[in-house]
Coordinates of C-alpha atoms in Angstrom, one line a residue:
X1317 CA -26.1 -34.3 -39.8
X1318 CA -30.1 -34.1 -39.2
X1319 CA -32.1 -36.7 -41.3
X1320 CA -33.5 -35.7 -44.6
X1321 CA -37.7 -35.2 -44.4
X1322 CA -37.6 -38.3 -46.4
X1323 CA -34.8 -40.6 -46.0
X1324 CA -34.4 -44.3 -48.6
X1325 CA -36.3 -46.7 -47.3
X1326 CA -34.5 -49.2 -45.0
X1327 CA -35.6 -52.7 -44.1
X1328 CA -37.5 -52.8 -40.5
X1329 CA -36.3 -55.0 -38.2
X1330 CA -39.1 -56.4 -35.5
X1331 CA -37.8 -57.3 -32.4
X1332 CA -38.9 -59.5 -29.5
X1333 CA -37.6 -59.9 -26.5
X1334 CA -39.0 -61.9 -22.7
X1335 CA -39.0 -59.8 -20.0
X1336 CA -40.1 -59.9 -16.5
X1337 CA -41.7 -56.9 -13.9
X1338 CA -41.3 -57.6 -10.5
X1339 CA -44.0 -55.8 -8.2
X1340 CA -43.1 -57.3 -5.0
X1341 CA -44.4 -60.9 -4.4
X1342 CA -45.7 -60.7 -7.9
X1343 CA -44.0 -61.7 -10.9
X1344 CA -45.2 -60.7 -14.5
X1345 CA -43.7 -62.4 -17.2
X1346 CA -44.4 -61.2 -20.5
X1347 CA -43.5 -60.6 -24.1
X1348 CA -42.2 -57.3 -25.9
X1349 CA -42.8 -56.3 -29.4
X1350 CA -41.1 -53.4 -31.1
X1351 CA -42.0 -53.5 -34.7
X1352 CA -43.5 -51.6 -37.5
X1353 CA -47.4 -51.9 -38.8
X1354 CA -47.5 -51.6 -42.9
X1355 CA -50.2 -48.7 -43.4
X1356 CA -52.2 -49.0 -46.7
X1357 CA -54.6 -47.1 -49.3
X1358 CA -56.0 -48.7 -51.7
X1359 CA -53.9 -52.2 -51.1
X1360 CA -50.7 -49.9 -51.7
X1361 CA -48.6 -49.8 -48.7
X1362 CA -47.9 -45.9 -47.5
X1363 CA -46.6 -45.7 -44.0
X1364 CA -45.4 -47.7 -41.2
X1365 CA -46.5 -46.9 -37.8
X1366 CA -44.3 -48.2 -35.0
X1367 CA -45.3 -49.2 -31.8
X1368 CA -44.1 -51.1 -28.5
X1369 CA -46.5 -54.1 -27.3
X1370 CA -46.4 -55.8 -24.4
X1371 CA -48.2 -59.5 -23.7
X1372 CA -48.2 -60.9 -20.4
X1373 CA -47.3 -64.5 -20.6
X1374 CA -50.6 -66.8 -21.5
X1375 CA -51.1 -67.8 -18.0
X1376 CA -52.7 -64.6 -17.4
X1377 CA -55.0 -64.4 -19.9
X1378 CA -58.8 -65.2 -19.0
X1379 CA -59.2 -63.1 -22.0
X1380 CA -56.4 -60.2 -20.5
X1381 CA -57.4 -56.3 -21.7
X1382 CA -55.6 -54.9 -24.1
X1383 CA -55.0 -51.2 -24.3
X1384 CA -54.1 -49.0 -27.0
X1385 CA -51.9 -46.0 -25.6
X1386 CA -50.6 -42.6 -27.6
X1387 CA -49.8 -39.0 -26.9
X1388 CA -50.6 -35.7 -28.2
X1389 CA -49.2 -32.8 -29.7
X1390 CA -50.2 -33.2 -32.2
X1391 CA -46.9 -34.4 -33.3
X1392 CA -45.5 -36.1 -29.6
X1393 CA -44.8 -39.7 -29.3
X1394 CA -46.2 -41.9 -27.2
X1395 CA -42.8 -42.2 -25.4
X1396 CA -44.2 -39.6 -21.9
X1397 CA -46.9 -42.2 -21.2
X1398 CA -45.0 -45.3 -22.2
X1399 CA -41.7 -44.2 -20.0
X1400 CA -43.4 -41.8 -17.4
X1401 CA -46.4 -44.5 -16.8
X1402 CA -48.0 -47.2 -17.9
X1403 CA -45.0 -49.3 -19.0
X1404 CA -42.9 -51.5 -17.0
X1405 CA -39.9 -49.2 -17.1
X1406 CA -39.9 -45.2 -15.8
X1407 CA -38.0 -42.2 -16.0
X1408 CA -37.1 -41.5 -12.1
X1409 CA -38.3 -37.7 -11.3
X1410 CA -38.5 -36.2 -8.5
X1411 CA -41.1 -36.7 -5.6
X1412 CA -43.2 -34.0 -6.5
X1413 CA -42.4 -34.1 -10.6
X1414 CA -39.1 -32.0 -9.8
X1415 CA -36.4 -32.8 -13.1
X1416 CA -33.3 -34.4 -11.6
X1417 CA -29.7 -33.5 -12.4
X1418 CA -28.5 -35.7 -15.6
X1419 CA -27.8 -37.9 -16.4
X1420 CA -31.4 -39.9 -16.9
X1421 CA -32.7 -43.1 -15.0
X1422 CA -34.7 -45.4 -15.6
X1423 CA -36.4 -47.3 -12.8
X1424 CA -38.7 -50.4 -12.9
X1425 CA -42.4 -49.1 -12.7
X1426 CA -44.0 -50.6 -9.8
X1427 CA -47.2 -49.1 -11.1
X1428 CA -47.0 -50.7 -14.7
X1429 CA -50.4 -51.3 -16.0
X1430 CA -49.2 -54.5 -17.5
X1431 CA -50.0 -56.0 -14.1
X1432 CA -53.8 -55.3 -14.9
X1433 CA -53.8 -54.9 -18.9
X1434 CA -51.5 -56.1 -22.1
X1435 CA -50.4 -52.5 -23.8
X1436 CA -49.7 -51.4 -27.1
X1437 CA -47.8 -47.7 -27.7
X1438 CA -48.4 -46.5 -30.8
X1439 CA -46.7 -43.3 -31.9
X1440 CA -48.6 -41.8 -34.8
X1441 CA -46.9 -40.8 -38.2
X1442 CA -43.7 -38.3 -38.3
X1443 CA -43.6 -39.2 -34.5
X1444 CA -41.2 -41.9 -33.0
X1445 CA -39.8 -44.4 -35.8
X1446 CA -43.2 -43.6 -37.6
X1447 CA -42.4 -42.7 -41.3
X1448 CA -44.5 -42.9 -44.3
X1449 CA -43.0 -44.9 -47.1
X1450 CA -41.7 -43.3 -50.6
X1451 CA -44.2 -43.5 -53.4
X1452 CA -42.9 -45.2 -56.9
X1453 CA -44.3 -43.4 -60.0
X1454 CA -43.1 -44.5 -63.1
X1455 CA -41.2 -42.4 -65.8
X1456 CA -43.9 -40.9 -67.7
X1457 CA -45.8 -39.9 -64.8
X1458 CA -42.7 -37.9 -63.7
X1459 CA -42.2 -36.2 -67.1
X1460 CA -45.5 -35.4 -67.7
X1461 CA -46.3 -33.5 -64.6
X1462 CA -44.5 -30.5 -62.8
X1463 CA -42.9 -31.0 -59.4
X1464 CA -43.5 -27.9 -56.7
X1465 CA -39.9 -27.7 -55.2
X1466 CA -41.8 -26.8 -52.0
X1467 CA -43.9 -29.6 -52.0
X1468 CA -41.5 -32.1 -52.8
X1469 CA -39.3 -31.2 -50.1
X1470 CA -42.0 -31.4 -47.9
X1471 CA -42.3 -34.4 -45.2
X1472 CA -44.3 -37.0 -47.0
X1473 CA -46.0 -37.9 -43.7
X1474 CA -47.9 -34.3 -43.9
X1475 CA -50.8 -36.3 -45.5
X1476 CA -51.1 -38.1 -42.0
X1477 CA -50.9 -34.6 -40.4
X1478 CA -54.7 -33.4 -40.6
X1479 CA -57.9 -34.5 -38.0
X1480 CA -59.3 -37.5 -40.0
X1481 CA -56.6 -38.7 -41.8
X1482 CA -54.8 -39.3 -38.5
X1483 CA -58.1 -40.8 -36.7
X1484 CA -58.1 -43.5 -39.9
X1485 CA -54.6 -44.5 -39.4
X1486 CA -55.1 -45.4 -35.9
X1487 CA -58.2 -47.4 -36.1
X1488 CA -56.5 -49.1 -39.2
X1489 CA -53.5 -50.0 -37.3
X1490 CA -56.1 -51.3 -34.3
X1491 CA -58.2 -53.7 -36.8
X1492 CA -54.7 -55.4 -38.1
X1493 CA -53.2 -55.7 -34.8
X1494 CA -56.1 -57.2 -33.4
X1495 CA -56.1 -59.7 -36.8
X1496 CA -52.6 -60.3 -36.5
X1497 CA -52.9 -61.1 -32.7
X1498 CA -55.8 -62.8 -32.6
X1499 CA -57.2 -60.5 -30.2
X1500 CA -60.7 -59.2 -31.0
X1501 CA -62.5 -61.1 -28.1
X1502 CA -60.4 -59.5 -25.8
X1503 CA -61.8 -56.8 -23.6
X1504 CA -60.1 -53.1 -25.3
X1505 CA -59.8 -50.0 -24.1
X1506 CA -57.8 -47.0 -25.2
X1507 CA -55.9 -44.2 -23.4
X1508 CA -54.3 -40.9 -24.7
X1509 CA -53.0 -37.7 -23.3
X1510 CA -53.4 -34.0 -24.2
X1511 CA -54.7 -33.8 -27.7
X1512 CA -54.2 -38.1 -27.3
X1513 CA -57.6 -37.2 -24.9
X1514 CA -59.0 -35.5 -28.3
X1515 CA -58.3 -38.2 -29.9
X1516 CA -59.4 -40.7 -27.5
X1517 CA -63.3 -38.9 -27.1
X1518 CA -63.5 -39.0 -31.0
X1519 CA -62.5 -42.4 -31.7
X1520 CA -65.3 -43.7 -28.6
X1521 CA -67.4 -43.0 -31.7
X1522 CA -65.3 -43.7 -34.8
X1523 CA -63.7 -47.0 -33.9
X1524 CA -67.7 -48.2 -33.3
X1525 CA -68.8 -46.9 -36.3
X1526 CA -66.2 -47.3 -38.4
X1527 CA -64.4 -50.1 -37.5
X1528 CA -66.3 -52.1 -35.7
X1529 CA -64.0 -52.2 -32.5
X1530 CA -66.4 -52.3 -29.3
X1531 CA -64.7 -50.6 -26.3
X1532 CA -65.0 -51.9 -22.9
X1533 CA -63.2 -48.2 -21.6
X1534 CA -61.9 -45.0 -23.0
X1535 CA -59.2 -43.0 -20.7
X1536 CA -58.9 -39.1 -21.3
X1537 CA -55.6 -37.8 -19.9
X1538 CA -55.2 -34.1 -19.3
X1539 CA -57.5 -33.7 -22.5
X1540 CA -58.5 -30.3 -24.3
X1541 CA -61.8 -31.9 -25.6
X1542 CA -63.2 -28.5 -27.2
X1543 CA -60.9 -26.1 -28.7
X1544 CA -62.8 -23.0 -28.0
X1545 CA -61.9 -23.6 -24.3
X1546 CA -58.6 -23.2 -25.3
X1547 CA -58.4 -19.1 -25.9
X1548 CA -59.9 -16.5 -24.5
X1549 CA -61.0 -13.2 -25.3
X1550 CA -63.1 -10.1 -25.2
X1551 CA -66.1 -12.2 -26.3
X1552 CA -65.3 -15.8 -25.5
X1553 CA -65.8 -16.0 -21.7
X1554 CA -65.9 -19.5 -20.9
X1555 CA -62.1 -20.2 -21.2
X1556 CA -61.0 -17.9 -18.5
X1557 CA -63.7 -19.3 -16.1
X1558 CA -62.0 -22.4 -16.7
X1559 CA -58.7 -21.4 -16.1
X1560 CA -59.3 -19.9 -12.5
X1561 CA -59.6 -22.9 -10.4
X1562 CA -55.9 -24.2 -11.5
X1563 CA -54.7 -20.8 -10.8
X1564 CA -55.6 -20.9 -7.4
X1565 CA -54.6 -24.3 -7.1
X1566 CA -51.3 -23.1 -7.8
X1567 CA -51.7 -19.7 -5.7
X1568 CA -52.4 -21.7 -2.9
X1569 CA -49.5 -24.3 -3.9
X1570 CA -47.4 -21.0 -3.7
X1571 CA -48.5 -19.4 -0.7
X1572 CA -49.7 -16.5 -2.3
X1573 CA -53.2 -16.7 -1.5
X1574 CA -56.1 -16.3 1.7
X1575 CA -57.0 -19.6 1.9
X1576 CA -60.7 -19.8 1.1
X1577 CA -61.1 -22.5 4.1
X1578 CA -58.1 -24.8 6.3
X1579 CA -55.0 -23.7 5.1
X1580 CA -53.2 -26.2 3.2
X1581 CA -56.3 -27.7 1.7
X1582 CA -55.9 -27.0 -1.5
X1583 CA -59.1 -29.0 -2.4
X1584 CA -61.3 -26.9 -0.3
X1585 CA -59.9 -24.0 -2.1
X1586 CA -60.1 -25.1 -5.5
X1587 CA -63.6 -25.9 -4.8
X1588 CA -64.4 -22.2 -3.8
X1589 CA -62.6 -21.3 -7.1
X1590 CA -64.7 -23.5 -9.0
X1591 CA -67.9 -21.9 -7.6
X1592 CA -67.0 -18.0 -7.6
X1593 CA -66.0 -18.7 -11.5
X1594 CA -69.4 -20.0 -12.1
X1595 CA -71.7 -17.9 -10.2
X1596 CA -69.6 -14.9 -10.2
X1597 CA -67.0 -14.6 -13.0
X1598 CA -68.9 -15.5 -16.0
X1599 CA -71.9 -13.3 -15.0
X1600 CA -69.6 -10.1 -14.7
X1601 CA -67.6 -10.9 -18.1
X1602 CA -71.1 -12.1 -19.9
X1603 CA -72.7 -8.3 -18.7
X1604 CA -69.3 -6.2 -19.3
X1605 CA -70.4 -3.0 -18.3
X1606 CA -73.9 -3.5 -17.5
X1607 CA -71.9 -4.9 -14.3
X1608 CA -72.7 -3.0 -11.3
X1609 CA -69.5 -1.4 -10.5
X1610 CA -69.2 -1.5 -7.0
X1611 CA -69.9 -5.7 -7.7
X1612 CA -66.9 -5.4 -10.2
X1613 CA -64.6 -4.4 -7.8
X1614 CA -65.9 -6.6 -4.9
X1615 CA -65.4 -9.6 -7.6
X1616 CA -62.0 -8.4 -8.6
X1617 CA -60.4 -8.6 -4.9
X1618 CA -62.4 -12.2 -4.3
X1619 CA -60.1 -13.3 -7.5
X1620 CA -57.1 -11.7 -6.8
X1621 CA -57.4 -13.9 -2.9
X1622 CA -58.4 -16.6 -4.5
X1623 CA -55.1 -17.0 -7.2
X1624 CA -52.7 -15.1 -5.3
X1625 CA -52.3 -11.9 -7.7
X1626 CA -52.5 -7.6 -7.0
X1627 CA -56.0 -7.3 -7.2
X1628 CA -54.7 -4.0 -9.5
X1629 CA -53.2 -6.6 -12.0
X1630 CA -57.0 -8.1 -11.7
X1631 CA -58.7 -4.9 -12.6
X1632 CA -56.3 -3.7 -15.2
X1633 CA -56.8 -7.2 -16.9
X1634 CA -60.9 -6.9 -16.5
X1635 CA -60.9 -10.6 -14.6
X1636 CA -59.3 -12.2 -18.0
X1637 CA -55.9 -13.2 -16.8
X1638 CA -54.2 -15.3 -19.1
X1639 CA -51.4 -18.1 -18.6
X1640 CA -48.3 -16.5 -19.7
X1641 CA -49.6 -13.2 -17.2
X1642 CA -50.0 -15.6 -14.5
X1643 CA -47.0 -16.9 -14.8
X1644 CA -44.4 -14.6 -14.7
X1645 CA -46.6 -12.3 -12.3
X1646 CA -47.3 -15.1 -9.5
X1647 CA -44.0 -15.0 -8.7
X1648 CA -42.3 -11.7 -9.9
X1649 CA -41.3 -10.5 -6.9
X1650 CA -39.1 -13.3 -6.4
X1651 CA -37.8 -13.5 -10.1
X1652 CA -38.9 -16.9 -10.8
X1653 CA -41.6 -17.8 -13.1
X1654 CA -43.9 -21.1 -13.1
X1655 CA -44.6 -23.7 -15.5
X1656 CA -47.3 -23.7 -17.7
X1657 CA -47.5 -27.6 -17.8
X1658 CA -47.3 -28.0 -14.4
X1659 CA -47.4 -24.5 -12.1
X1660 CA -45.9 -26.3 -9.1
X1661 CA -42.7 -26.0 -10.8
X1662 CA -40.9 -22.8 -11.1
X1663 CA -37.4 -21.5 -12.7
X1664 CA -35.9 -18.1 -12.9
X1665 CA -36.7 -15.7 -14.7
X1666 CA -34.1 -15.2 -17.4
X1667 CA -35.3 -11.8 -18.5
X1668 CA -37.2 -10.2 -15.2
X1669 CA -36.8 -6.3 -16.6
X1670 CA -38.5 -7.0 -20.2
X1671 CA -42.3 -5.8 -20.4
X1672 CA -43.0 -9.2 -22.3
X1673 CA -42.3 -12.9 -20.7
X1674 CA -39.6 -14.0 -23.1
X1675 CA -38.3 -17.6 -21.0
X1676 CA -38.3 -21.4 -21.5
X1677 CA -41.4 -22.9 -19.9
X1678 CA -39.8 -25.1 -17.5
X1679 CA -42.0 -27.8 -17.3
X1680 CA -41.9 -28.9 -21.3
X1681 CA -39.1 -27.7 -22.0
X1682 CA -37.0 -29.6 -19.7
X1683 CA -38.6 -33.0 -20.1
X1684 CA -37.2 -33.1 -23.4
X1685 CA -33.2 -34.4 -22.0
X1686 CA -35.3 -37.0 -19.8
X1687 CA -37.7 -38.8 -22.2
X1688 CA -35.3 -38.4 -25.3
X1689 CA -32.7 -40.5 -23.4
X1690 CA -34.5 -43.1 -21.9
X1691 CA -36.5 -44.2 -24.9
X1692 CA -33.7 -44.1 -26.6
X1693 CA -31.8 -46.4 -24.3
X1694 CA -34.9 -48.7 -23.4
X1695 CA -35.7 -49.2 -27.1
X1696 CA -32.4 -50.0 -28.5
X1697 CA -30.8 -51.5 -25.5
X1698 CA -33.3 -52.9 -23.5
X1699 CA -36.0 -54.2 -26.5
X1700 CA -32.9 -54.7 -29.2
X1701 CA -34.3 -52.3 -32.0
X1702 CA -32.3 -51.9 -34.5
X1703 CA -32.7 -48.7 -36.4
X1704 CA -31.0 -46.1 -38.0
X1705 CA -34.0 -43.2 -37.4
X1706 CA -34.1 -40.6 -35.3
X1707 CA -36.3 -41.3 -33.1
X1708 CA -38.6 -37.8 -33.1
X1709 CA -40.1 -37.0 -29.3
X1710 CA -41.8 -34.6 -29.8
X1711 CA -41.8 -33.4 -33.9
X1712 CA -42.5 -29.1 -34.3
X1713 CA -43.2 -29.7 -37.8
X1714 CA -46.1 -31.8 -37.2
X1715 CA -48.0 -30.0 -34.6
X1716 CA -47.1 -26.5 -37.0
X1717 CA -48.2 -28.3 -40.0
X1718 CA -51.4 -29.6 -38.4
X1719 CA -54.8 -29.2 -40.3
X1720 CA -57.9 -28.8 -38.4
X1721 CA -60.1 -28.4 -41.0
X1722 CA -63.3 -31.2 -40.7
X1723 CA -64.1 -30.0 -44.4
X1724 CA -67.2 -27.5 -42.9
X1725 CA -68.1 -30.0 -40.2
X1726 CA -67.6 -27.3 -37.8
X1727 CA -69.5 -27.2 -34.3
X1728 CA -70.2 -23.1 -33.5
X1729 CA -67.0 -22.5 -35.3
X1730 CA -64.7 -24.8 -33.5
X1731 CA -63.0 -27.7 -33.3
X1732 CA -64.3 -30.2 -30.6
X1733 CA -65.0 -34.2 -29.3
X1734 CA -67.3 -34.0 -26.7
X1735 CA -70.6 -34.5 -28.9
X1736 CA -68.6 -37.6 -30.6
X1737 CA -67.9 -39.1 -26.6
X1738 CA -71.9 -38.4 -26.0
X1739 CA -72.4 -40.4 -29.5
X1740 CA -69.9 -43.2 -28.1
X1741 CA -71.4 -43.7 -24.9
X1742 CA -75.1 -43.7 -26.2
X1743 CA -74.1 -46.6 -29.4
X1744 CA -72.4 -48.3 -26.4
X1745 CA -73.8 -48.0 -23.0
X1746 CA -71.4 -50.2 -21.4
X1747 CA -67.9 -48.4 -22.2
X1748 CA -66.7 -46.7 -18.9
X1749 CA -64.8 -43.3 -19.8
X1750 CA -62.4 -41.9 -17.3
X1751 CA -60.9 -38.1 -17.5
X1752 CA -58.7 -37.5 -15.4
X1753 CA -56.4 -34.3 -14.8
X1754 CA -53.4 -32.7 -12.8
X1755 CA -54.8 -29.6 -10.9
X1756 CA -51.4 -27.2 -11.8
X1757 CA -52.0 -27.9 -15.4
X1758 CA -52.7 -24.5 -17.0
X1759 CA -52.6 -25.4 -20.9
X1760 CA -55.4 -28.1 -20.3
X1761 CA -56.9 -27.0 -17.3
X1762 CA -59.5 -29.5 -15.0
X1763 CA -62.3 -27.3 -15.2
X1764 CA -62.6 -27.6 -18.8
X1765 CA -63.9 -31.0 -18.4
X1766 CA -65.6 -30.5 -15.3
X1767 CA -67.3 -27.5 -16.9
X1768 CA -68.0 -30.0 -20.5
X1769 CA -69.4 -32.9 -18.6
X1770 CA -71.8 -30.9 -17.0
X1771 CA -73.2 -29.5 -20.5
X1772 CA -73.3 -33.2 -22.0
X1773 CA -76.5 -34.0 -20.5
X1774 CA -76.2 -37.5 -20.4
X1775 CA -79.0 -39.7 -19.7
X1776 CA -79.3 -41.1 -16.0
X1777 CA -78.7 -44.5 -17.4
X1778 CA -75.2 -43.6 -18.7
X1779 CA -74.0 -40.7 -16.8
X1780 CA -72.5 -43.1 -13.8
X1781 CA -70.0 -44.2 -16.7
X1782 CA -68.5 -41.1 -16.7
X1783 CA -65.7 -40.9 -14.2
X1784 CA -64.0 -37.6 -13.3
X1785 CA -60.9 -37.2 -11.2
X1786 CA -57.8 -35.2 -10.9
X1787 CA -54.3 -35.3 -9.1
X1788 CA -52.0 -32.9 -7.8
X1789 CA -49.6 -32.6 -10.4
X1790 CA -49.9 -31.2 -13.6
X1791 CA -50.4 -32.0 -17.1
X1792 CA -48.4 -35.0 -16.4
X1793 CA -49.5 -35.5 -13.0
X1794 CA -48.1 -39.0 -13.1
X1795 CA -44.8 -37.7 -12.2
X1796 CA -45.2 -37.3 -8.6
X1797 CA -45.0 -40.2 -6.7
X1798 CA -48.3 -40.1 -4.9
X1799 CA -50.4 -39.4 -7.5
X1800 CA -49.2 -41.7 -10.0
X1801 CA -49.5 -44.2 -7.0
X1802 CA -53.2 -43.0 -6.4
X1803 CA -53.9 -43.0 -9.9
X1804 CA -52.8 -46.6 -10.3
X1805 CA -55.1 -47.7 -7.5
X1806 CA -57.8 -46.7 -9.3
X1807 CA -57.3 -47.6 -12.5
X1808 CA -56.7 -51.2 -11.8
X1809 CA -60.7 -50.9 -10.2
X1810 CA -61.8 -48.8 -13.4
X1811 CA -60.2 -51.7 -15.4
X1812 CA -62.0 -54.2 -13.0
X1813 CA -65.1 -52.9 -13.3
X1814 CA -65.2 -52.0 -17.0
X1815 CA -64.5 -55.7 -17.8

């Protein structure tokens, strides 16, 4: 029987539990905390956010960073970088981020960040155990007004579901965890994935500002920083610029395309991608016809070698070749599709004679049977919470429900964090920022930030805070073994440095 949008209010058990990571010769000993954080407007309690901590023992504290982690979605939980990660426990994949057969593991994660930083998972409202609590009105109130059936069937967390609103809960639930823990003097960073990344650039500013939390780092995971990137058309070029370099990332990952360079350096190629859509794509979509045709065509074959498609799928397209084209064309002729979160994977093609893609993506849609079950099984087995919630992944309602509206504070019509990341790093020009990405990823691609950070214009002073670097993989690069292995390496010296 699925749970009611706003089910009576049960008493919230916090668990804690000692644990220890073993990472070779090392041993970590540390604390976690599963609990819920009482949420409040104007001193009336509203919500309670739940989140996992995790405190090394005291021995390692000199003071020890602590970093605040959460997803996107909107509407996911902070469960794919708490299990696939940063915490001490894993969900085993493949090598290369291929889903294994059920049933799930879970693995210890010899590339924990708890060997380098204490963590906190927060999983924002409607997401995870997150629920907002039931408001008491007294008699009269209820007789004297008229309910909206609709509205009062609706999730009360909706309030939390718009761009501010959300951004206030998490730096409220930062200032009282830092009070409760006694942990302002530590060194604090935060890190979030996807539209977590969004989140992430606007709270560099906000939590300064705002809240008066001082960040030693800020870590932008496979981020879509400005939401115009996000959808192209006839008359908004940059985002299929953008989009070409991951396309022949995963062209050459394919074998489908003339390698622009050694074959098998995918690097190399991506790099020539990068180039041709700056010097060459945007000027022939920015002049449209004006375009010399015999140029047109010349470009038109340079992209379909450089991404691996007919160069007559190219022309009839006019260069703007969006993600669900790509694919289910890449691969047609051997009836298997890609992934859009990661284009290294592929699946069949359930439908190959319909006009119109009509499939699962198999990159998001099959994480769901992996991360469901093992933060199910870590959190009530392994940490002892006690709960009779569902424990919502990744919630549909939320990210449908979603209000972007900044109440007119609109940049050129659209959404978008990079001018509050410039902010950030100007108030404070000792926060490192990192943003990194997985090169398959089509629905955030890399370029997008390598094309933003070039248009930020930092000053000279700052700009060597800005850290950009990307993995094969894709949007959850950490998946494949090498990366995540590469990307710990090098977090451990961001974290180093920053502190």
């Amino acid at each position: 029987m699925p749970e009611s949008p706003n089910p009576p209010a049960t008493p919230r058990k916090k668990s804690k539990t000692e644990h220890t990571l073993s990472l070779g010769e090392q041993q970590i000993r540390y604390t976690a905390i599963a609990d819920w954080q009482t949420l409040f407007d104007k001193d009336l309690p509203v919500a309670e956010m739940f989140y996992v901590a995790y405190i090394a023992d005291a021995e390692y504290a000199s003071p020890r960073p602590l970093t605040f982690v959460f997803n996107g979605g909107p509407g996911a939980a902070s469960a794919y970088l708490h299990m696939g990660a940063l915490g001490p426990k894993r969900v085993h994949f493949g090598t290369n981020g291929t889903l294994p057969k059920p049933p799930v593991r879970v693995v210890d994660n010899f590339e924990s960040w708890l060997s380098f930083t204490d963590l906190v998972f927060i999983d924002p409202l409607g997401t995870g155990f997150s629920r907002s609590l039931p408001q008491n009105k007294d008699t009269e109130d209820k007789s004297s007004q008229k309910v909206d059936p609709e509205q009062e069937n609706k999730p009360k967390e909706i309030e939390f579901w718009e761009v501010e609103r959300d951004l206030k809960a998490l730096g409220e639930f930062m200032q009282r965890f830092l009070s409760q823990n006694k942990r302002w003097l530590a060194p604090i960073f935060i890190a979030g994935e996807s539209y977590g990344g969004f989140r992430v650039a606007r709270l560099a500013r906000k939590l300064q500002q705002e809240f008066g939390i001082g960040l030693s780092g800020a870590i932008i995971i496979s981020p879509a920083l400005e939401f115009s990137l996000l959808g192209g058309s006839d008359y908004n070029l940059s985002s299929w610029a953008s989009l070409l370099p991951s396309f022949a990332a995963c062209g050459a990952y394919h074998g489908r395309v003339q390698w622009a360079g050694k074959p098998g350096d995918i690097q190399a190629h991506t790099a020539t991608a990068e180039q041709f859509a700056r010097k060459t794509l945007i000027p022939m979509l920015a002049m449209g016809d004006a375009f010399p045709s015999d140029e047109r065509q010349s470009a038109y074959q340079q992209m379909a070698d450089l991404i691996g498609l007919p160069v007559a799928l190219v022309e009839r397209q006019a260069g703007r070749i969006n993600i669900e084209v790509f694919a289910r064309e890449l691969l047609r002729d051997q009836q298997r599709i890609v992934g859009l979160y990661d284009a290294s994977i592929t699946a069949i093609d359930p439908f190959p004679d319909r006009i119109v893609y009509e499939g699962i993506d198999p990159t998001l849609d099959g994480l769901d049977r992996l991360f469901t079950g093992a933060i199910n099984s870590h959190l009530r087995d392994t940490l002892g919470v006690e709960t009779d919630l569902t424990y919502n992944l990744l919630n549909l309602e939320t990210f449908k429900a979603w209000k972007f509206d900044l109440k007119g504070d609109f940049k050129q019509g659209f959404i978008g964090a990079v001018d509050d990341l410039r902010v950030g790093m100007t108030l404070n020009p000792y926060m490192r920022v990192y943003i990194t990405h997985g090169v398959f990823d089509l629905v955030t691609p890399y370029f997008s930030s390598n094309y933003l950070a070039d248009l930020m214009r930092l000053n000279p002073e700052i700009r060597p805070n800005l850290t950009l670097r990307h993995f094969l993989g894709g949007h959850m690069f950490y998946t494949w073994d090498k990366s995540r292995e590469e990307w710990f390496t090098e977090m451990k010296a961001f974290f180093e440095a920053a502190t």
